[in-house]
mmCIF file of C-alpha atoms in Angstrom:
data_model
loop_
_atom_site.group_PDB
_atom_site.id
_atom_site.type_symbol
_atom_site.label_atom_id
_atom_site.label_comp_id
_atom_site.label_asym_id
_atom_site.label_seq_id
_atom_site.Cartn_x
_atom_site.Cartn_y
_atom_site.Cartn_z
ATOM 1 C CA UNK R 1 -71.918 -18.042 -20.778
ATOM 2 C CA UNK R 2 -70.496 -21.378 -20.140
ATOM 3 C CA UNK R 3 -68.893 -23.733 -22.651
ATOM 4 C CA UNK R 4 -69.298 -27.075 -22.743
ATOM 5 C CA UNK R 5 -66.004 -28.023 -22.393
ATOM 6 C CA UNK R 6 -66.268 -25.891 -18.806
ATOM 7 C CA UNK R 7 -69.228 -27.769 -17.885
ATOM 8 C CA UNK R 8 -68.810 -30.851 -15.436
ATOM 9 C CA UNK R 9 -69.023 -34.193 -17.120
ATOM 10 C CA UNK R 10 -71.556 -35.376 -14.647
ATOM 11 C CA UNK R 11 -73.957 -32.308 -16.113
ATOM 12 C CA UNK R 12 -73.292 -32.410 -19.723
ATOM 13 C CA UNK R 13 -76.248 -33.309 -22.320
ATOM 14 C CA UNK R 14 -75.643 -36.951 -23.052
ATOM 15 C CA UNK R 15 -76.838 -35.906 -26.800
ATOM 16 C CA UNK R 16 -74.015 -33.347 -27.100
ATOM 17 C CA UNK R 17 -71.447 -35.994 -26.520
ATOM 18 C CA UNK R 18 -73.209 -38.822 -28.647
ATOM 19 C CA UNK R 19 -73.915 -36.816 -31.559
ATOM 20 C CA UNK R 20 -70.391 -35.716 -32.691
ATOM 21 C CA UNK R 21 -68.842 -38.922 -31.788
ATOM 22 C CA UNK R 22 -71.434 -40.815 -33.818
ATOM 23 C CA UNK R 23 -70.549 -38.352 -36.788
ATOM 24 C CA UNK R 24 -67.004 -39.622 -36.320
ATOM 25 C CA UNK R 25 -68.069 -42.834 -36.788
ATOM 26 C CA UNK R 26 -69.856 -42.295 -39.945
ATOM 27 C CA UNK R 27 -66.932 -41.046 -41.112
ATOM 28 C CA UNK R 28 -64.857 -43.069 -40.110
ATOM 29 C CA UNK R 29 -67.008 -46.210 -41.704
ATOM 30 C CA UNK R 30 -66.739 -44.079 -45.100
ATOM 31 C CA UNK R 31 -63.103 -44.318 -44.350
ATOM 32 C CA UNK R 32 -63.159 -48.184 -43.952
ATOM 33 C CA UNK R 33 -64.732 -47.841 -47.162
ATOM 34 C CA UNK R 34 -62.662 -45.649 -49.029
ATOM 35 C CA UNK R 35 -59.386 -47.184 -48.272
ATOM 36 C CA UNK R 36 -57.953 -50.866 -47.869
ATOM 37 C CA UNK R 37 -57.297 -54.146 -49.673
ATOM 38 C CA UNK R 38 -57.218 -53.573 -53.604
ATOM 39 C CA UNK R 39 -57.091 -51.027 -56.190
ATOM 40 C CA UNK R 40 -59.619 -49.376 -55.561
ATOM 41 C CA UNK R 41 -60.420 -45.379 -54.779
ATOM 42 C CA UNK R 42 -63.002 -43.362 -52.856
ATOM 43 C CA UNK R 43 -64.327 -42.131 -56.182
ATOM 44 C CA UNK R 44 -64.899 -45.749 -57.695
ATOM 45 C CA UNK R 45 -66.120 -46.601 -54.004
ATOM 46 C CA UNK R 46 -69.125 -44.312 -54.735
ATOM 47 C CA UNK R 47 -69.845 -45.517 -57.828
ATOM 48 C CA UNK R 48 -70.405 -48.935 -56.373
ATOM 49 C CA UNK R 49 -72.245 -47.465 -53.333
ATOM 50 C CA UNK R 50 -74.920 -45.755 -56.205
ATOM 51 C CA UNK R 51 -75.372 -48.943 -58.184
ATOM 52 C CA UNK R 52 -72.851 -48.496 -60.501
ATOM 53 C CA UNK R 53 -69.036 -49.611 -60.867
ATOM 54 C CA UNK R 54 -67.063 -52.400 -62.260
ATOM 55 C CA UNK R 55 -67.328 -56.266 -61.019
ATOM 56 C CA UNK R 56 -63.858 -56.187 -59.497
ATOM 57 C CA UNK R 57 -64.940 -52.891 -57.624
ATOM 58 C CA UNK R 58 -68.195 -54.540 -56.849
ATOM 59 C CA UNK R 59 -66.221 -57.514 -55.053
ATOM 60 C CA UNK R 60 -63.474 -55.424 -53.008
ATOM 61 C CA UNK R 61 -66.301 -53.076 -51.547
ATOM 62 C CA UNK R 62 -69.118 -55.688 -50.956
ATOM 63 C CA UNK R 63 -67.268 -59.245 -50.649
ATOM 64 C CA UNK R 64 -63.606 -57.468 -48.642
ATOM 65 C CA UNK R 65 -64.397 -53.533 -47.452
ATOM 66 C CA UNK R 66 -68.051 -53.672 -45.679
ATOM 67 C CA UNK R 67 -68.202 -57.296 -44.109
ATOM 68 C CA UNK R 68 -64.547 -55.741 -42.557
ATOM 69 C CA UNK R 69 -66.385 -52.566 -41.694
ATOM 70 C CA UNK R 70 -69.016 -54.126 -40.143
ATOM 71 C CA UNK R 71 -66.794 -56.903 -37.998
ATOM 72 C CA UNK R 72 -64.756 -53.564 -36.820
ATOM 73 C CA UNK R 73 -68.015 -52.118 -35.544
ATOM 74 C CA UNK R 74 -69.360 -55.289 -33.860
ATOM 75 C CA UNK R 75 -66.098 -55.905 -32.503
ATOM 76 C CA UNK R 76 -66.392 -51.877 -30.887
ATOM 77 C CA UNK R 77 -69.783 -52.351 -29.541
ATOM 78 C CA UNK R 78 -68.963 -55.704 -27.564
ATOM 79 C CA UNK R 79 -65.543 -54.633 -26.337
ATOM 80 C CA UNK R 80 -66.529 -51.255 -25.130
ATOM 81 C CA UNK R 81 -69.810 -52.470 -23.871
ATOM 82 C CA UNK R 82 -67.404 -55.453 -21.896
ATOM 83 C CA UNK R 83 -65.237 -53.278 -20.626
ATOM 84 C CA UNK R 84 -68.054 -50.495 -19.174
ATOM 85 C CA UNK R 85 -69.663 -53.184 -17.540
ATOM 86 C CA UNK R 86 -66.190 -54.641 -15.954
ATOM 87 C CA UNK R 87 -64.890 -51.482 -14.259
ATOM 88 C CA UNK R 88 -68.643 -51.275 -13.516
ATOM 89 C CA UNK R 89 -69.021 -54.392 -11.441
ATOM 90 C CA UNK R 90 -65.332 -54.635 -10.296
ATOM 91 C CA UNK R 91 -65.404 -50.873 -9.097
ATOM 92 C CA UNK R 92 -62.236 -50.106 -10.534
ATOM 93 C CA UNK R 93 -61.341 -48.352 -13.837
ATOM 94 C CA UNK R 94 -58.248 -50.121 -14.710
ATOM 95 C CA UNK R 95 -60.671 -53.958 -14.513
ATOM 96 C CA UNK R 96 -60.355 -54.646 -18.637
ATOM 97 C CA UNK R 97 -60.885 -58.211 -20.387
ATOM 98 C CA UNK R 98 -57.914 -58.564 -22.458
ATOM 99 C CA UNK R 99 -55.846 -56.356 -19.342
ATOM 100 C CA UNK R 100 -57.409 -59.500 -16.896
ATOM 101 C CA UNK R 101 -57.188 -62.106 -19.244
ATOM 102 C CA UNK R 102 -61.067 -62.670 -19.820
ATOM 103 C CA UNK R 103 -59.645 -62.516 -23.889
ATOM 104 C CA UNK R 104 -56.741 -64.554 -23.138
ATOM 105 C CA UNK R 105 -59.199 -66.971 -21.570
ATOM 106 C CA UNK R 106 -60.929 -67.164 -24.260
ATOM 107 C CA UNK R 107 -58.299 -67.403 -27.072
ATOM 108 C CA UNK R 108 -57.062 -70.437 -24.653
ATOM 109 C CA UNK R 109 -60.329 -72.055 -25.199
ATOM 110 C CA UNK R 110 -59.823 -71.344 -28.989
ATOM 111 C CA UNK R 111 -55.869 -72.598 -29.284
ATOM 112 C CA UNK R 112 -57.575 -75.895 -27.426
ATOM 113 C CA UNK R 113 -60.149 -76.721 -29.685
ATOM 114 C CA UNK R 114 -57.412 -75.863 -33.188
ATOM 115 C CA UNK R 115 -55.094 -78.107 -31.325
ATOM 116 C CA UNK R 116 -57.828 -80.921 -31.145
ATOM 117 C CA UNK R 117 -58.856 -80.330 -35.019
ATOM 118 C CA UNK R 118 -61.350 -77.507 -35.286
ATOM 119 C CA UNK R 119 -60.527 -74.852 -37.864
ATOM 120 C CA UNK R 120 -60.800 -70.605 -37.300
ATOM 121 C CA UNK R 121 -63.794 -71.084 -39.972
ATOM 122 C CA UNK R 122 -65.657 -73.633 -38.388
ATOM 123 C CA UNK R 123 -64.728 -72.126 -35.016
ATOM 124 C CA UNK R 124 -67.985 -72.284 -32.745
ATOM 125 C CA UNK R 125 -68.029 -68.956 -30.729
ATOM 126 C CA UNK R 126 -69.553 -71.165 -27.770
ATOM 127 C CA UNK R 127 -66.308 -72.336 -26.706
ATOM 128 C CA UNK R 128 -64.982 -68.682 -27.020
ATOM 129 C CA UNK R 129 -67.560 -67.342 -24.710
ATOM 130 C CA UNK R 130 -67.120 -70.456 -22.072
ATOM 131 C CA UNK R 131 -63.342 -69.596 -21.952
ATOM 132 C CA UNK R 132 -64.472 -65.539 -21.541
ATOM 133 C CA UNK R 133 -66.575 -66.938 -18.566
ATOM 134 C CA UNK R 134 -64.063 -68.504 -16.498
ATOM 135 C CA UNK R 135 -61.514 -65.667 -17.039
ATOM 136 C CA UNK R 136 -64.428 -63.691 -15.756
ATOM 137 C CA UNK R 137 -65.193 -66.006 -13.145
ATOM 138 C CA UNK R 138 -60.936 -65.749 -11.894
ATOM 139 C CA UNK R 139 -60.422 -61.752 -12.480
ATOM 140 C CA UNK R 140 -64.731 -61.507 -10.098
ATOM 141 C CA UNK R 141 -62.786 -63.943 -7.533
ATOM 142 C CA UNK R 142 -59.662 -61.904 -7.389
ATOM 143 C CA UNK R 143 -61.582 -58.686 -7.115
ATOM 144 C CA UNK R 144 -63.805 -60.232 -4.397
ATOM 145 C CA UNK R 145 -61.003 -61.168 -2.475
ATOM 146 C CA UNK R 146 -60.441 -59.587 0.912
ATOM 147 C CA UNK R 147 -58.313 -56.056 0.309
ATOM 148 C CA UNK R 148 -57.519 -56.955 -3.012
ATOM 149 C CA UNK R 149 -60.662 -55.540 -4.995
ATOM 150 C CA UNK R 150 -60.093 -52.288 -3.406
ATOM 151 C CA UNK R 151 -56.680 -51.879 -4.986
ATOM 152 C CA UNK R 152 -56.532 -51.226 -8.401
ATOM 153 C CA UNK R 153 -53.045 -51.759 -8.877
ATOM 154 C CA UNK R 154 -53.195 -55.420 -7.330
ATOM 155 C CA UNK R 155 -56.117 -56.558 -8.926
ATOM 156 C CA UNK R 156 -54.520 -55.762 -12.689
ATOM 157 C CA UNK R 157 -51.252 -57.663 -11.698
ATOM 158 C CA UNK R 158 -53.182 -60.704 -10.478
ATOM 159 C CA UNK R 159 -55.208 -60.017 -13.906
ATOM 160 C CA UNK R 160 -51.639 -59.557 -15.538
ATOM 161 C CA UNK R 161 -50.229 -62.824 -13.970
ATOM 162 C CA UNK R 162 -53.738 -64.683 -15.358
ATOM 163 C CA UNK R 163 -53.284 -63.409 -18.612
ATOM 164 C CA UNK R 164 -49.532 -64.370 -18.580
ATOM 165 C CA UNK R 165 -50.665 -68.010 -17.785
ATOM 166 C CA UNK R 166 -52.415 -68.618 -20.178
ATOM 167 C CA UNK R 167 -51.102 -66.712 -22.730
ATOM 168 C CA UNK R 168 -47.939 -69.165 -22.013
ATOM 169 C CA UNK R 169 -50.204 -71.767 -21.938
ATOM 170 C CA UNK R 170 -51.883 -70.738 -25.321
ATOM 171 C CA UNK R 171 -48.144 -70.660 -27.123
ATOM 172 C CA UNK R 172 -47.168 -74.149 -25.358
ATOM 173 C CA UNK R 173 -50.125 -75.731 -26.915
ATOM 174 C CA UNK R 174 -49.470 -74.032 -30.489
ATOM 175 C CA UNK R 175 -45.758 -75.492 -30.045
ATOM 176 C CA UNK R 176 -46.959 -78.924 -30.082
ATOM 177 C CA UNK R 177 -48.801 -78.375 -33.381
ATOM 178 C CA UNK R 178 -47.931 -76.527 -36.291
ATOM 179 C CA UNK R 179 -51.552 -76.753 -37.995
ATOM 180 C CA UNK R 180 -53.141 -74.676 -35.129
ATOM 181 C CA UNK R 181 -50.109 -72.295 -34.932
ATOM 182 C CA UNK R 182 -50.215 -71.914 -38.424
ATOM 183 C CA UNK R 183 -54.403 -71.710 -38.341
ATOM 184 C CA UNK R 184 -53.941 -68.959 -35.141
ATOM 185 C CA UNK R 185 -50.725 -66.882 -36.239
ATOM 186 C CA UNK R 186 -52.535 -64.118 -37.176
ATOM 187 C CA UNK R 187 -55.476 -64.115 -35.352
ATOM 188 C CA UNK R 188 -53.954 -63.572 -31.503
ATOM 189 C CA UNK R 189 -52.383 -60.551 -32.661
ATOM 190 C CA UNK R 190 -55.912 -59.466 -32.939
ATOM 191 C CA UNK R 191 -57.298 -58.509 -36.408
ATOM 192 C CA UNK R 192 -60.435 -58.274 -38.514
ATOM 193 C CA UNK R 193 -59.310 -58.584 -41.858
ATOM 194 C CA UNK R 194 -61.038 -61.512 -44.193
ATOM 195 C CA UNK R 195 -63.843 -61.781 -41.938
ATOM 196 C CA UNK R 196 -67.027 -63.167 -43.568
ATOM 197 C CA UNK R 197 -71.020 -61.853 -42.936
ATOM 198 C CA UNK R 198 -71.930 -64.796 -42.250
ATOM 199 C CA UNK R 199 -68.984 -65.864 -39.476
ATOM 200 C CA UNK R 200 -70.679 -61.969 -38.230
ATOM 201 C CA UNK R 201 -74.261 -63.146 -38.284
ATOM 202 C CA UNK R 202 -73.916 -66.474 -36.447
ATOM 203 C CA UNK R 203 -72.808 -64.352 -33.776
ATOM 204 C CA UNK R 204 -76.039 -62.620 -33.903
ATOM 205 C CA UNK R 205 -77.848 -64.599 -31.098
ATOM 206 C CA UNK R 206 -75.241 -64.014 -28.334
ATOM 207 C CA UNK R 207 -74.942 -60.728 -28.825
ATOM 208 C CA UNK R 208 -78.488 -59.679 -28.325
ATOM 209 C CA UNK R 209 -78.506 -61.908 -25.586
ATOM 210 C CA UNK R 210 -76.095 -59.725 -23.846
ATOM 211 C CA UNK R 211 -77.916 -56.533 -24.836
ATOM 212 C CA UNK R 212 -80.813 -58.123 -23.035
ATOM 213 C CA UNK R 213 -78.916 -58.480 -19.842
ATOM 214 C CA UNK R 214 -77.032 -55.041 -20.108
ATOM 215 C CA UNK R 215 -80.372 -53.580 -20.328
ATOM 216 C CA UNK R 216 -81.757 -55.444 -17.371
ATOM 217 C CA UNK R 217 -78.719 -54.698 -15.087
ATOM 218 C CA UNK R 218 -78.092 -51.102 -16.481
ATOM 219 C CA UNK R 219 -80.546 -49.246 -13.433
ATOM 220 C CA UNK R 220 -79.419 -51.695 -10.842
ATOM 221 C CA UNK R 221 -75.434 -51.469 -11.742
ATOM 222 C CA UNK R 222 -75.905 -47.561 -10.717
ATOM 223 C CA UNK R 223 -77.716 -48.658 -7.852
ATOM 224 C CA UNK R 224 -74.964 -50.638 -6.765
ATOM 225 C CA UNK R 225 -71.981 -47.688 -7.662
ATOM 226 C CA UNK R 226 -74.113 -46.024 -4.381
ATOM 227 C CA UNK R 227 -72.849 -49.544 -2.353
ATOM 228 C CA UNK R 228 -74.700 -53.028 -1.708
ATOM 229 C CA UNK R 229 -76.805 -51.360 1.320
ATOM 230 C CA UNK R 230 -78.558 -49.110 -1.183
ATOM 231 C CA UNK R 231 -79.098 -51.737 -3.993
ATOM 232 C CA UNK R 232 -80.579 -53.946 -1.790
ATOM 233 C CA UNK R 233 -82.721 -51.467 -0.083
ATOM 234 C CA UNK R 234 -83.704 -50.432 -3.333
ATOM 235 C CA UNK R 235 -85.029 -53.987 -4.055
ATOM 236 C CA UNK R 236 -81.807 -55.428 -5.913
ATOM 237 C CA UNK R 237 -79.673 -58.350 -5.313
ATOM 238 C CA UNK R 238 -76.101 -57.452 -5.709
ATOM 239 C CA UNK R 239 -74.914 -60.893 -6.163
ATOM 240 C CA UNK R 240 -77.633 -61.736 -8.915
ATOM 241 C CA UNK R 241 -76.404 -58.647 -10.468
ATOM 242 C CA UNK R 242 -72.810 -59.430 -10.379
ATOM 243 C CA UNK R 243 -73.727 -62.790 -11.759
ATOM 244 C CA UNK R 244 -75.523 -61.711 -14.580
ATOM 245 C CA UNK R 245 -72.833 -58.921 -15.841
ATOM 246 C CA UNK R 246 -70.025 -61.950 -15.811
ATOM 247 C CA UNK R 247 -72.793 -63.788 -18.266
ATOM 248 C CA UNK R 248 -73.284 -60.596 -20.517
ATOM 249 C CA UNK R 249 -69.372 -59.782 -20.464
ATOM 250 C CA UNK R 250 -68.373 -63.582 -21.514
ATOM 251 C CA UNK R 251 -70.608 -63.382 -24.494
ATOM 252 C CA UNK R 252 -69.618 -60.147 -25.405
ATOM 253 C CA UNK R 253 -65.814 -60.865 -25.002
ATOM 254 C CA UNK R 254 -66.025 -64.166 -26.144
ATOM 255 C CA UNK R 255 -67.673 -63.102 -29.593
ATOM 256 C CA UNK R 256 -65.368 -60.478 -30.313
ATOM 257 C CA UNK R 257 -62.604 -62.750 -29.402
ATOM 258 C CA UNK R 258 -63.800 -65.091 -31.856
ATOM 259 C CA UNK R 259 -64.215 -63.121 -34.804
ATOM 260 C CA UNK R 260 -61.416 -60.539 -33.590
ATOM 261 C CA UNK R 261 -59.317 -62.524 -31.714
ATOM 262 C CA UNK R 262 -57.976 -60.712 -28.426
ATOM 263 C CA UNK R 263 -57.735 -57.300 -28.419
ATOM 264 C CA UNK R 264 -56.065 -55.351 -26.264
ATOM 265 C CA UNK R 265 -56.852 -52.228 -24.138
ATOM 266 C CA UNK R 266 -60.225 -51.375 -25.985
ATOM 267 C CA UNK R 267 -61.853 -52.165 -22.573
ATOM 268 C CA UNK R 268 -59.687 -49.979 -21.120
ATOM 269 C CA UNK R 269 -60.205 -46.665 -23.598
ATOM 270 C CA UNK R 270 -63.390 -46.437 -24.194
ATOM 271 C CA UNK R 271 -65.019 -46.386 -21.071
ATOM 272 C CA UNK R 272 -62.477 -43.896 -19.887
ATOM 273 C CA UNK R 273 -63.123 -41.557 -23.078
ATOM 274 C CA UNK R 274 -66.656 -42.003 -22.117
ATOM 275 C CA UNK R 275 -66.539 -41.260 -18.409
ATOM 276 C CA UNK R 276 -64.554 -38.149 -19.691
ATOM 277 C CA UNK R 277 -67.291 -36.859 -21.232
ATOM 278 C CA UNK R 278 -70.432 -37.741 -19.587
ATOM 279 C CA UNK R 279 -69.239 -38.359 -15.912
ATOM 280 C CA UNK R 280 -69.227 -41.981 -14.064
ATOM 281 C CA UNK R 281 -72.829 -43.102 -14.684
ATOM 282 C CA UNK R 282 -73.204 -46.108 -15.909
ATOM 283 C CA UNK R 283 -75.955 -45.902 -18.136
ATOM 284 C CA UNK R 284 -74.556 -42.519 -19.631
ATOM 285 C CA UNK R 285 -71.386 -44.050 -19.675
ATOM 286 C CA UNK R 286 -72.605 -47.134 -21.648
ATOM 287 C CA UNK R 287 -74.691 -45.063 -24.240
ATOM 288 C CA UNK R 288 -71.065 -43.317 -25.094
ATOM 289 C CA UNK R 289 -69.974 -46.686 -25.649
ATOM 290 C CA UNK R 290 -71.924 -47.327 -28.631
ATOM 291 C CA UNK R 291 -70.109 -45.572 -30.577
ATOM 292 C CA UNK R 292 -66.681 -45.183 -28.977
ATOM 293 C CA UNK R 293 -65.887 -48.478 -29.434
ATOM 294 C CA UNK R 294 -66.914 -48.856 -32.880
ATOM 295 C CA UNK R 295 -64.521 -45.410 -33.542
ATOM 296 C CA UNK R 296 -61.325 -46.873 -31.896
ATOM 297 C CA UNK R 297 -61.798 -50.396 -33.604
ATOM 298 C CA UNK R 298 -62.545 -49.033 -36.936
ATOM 299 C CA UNK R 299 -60.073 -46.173 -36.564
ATOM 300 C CA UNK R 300 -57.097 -48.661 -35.277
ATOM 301 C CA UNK R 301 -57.829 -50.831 -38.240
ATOM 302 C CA UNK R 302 -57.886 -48.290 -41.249
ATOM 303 C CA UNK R 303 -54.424 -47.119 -39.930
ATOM 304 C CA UNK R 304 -53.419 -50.520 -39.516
ATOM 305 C CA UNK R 305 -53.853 -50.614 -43.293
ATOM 306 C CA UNK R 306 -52.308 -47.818 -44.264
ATOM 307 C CA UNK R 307 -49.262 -47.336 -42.010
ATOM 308 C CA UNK R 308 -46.946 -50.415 -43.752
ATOM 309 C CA UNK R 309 -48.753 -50.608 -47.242
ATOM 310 C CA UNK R 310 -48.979 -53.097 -49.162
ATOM 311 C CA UNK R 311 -48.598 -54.977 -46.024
ATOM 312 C CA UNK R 312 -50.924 -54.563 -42.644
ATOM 313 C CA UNK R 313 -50.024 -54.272 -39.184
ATOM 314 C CA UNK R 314 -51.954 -56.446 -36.754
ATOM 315 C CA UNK R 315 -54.865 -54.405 -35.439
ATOM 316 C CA UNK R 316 -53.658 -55.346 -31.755
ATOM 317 C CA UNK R 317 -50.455 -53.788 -31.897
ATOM 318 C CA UNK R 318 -52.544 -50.430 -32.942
ATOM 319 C CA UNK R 319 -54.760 -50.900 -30.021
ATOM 320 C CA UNK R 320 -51.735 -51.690 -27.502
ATOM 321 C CA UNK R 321 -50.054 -48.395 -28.518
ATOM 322 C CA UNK R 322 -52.893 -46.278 -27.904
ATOM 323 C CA UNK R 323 -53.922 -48.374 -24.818
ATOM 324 C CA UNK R 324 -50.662 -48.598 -22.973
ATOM 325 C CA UNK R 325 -50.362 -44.850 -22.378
ATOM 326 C CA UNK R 326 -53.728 -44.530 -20.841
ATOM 327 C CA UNK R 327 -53.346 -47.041 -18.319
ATOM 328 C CA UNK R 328 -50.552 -45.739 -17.530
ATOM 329 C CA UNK R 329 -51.720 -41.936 -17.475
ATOM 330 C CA UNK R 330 -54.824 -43.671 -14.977
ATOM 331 C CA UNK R 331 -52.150 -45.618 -13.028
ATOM 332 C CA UNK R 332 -49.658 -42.479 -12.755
ATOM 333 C CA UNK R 333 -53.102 -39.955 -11.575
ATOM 334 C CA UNK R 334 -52.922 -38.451 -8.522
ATOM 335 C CA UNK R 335 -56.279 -40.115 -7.332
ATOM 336 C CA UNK R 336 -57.504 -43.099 -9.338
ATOM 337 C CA UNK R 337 -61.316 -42.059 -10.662
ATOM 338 C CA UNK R 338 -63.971 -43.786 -7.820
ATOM 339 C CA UNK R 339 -66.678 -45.972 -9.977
#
């Protein structure tokens, strides 16, 4: 008999890789839950979840916990979603948004509009998204640049040498003025703490916007992993399809970026975890990114809170630290995955 672990990823039940990764996730959301900001424990934390439990329990699990929770699984979804979709369209599994500075894009766009008197609560997320989109627009332009989009390795150091722009150019602006540095200090090291519902729900209409156009381009995307002769005998238009995965990934990255601020090398992991299991499919690979993203966002952040208590550590340094190694275990492969 053969196990599933034997079995090649390509011809493994997609529901016997969803299921125990979304049971991860539910635990891992209990987690979020159970542990974080105040005194409170996993016993009074069920309490308040049956109807019970004091007022100051009431407020840490409702008004602090779950609105964190549930940024840290939006957050997931439209970075592991962004990044599927990026390797997708780029053909190459090391193309991530913060690696190619489509987040640093973005966060530029932010530092911009603090500098000229917005505030992170009053932040709209459509200037996020339109900084997402030209980062997009450079890192498609690089990758559709004679010999260079069929190197990995050169395509993430022009991405590199993008995000190191404006990454500088993000910190020269902040320089200049201390109430946007002092407004943005926290946020570019990425974290989802003291997030609000409703800073979650205005972000609403974007996001299924972008499910919309994942769904449309899902069958044609797999079309176009066979190359542009078969996708357009099939009946698709490669460069329509191109255009509208930029669209969906700049209002994916640009809302996570706005409620998240940039995080690193999610992109990166969780399509790779999900290729690992399910083979290079795009639409198997993206319905393993549901909840693989959620898992590594939520997971990052509950050990964020728990590793320099009473104090947290910024949520991107987690991510970096997990991310780093598995670039660099794709980078040192013997032969870099084909998409």
């Amino acid at each position: 008999m053969q196990l599933w672990f034997q079995t090649p990823p390509a011809q493994r039940s997609i529901l016997s890789a969803l299921i125990p990764v979304a049971l991860l996730l539910v635990f891992c959301c209990l987690a979020s839950l159970f542990f974080g900001a105040g005194d409170v424990g996993p016993r009074e934390v069920l309490a308040v979840l049956s109807g019970r439990g004091s007022d100051d329990a009431q407020f840490i699990v409702y008004e602090l916990r779950l609105p964190r929770t549930l940024v840290g699984l939006f957050a997931g979804l439209c970075l592991g979603i962004a990044g599927a979709l990026m390797q997708s369209v780029a053909r190459n599994p090391l193309a991530e948004p913060g690696l190619l500075g489509v987040s640093s894009g973005s966060a530029f766009a932010v530092a911009i509009a603090l500098t000229l008197g917005a505030s992170t609560a009053t932040l709209s997320v459509g200037l996020a998204q339109l900084g997402a989109l030209i980062g997009c627009f450079c890192v498609i332009g690089v990758a559709q640049m004679q010999g260079q989009g069929n190197d990995p390795i050169r395509l993430v150091l022009a991405g590199a040498a993008l995000s190191s722009l404006l990454i500088a150019m993000t910190s020269l602006l902040l320089l200049y003025n201390e109430r946007a540095a002092d407004e943005i200090r926290f946020w570019v090291t990425g974290s989802i703490a003291g997030r609000r519902l409703d800073q979650l729900l205005s972000l609403m209409p974007s996001f299924l916007l972008a499910l919309a156009c994942v769904l449309y381009v899902a069958r044609p995307l797999a079309s176009l992993a066979l190359g542009e002769r078969v996708a357009i005998g099939l009946g698709y238009k490669p460069g329509r399809i191109r255009l509208i995965v930029v669209f969906a990934v700049a209002l994916l990255v640009g809302a996570a970026t706005a409620i998240a601020g940039p995080v690193m090398f999610v992109g990166l992991v969780v399509p790779f975890a999900a290729r690992a299991l399910v083979g290079p499919d795009i639409r198997r690979t993206l319905w393993l990114c549901l909840p693989i993203g959620p898992l590594v966002i939520l997971s990052a952040d509950i050990f964020s809170r728990l590793v320099a208590q009473p104090a947290e550590m910024p949520l991107g340094v987690l991510t970096a630290m997990v991310g780093a190694p598995v670039l660099l275990a794709i980078v040192r492969a013997h032969r870099l995955p084909t998409l």
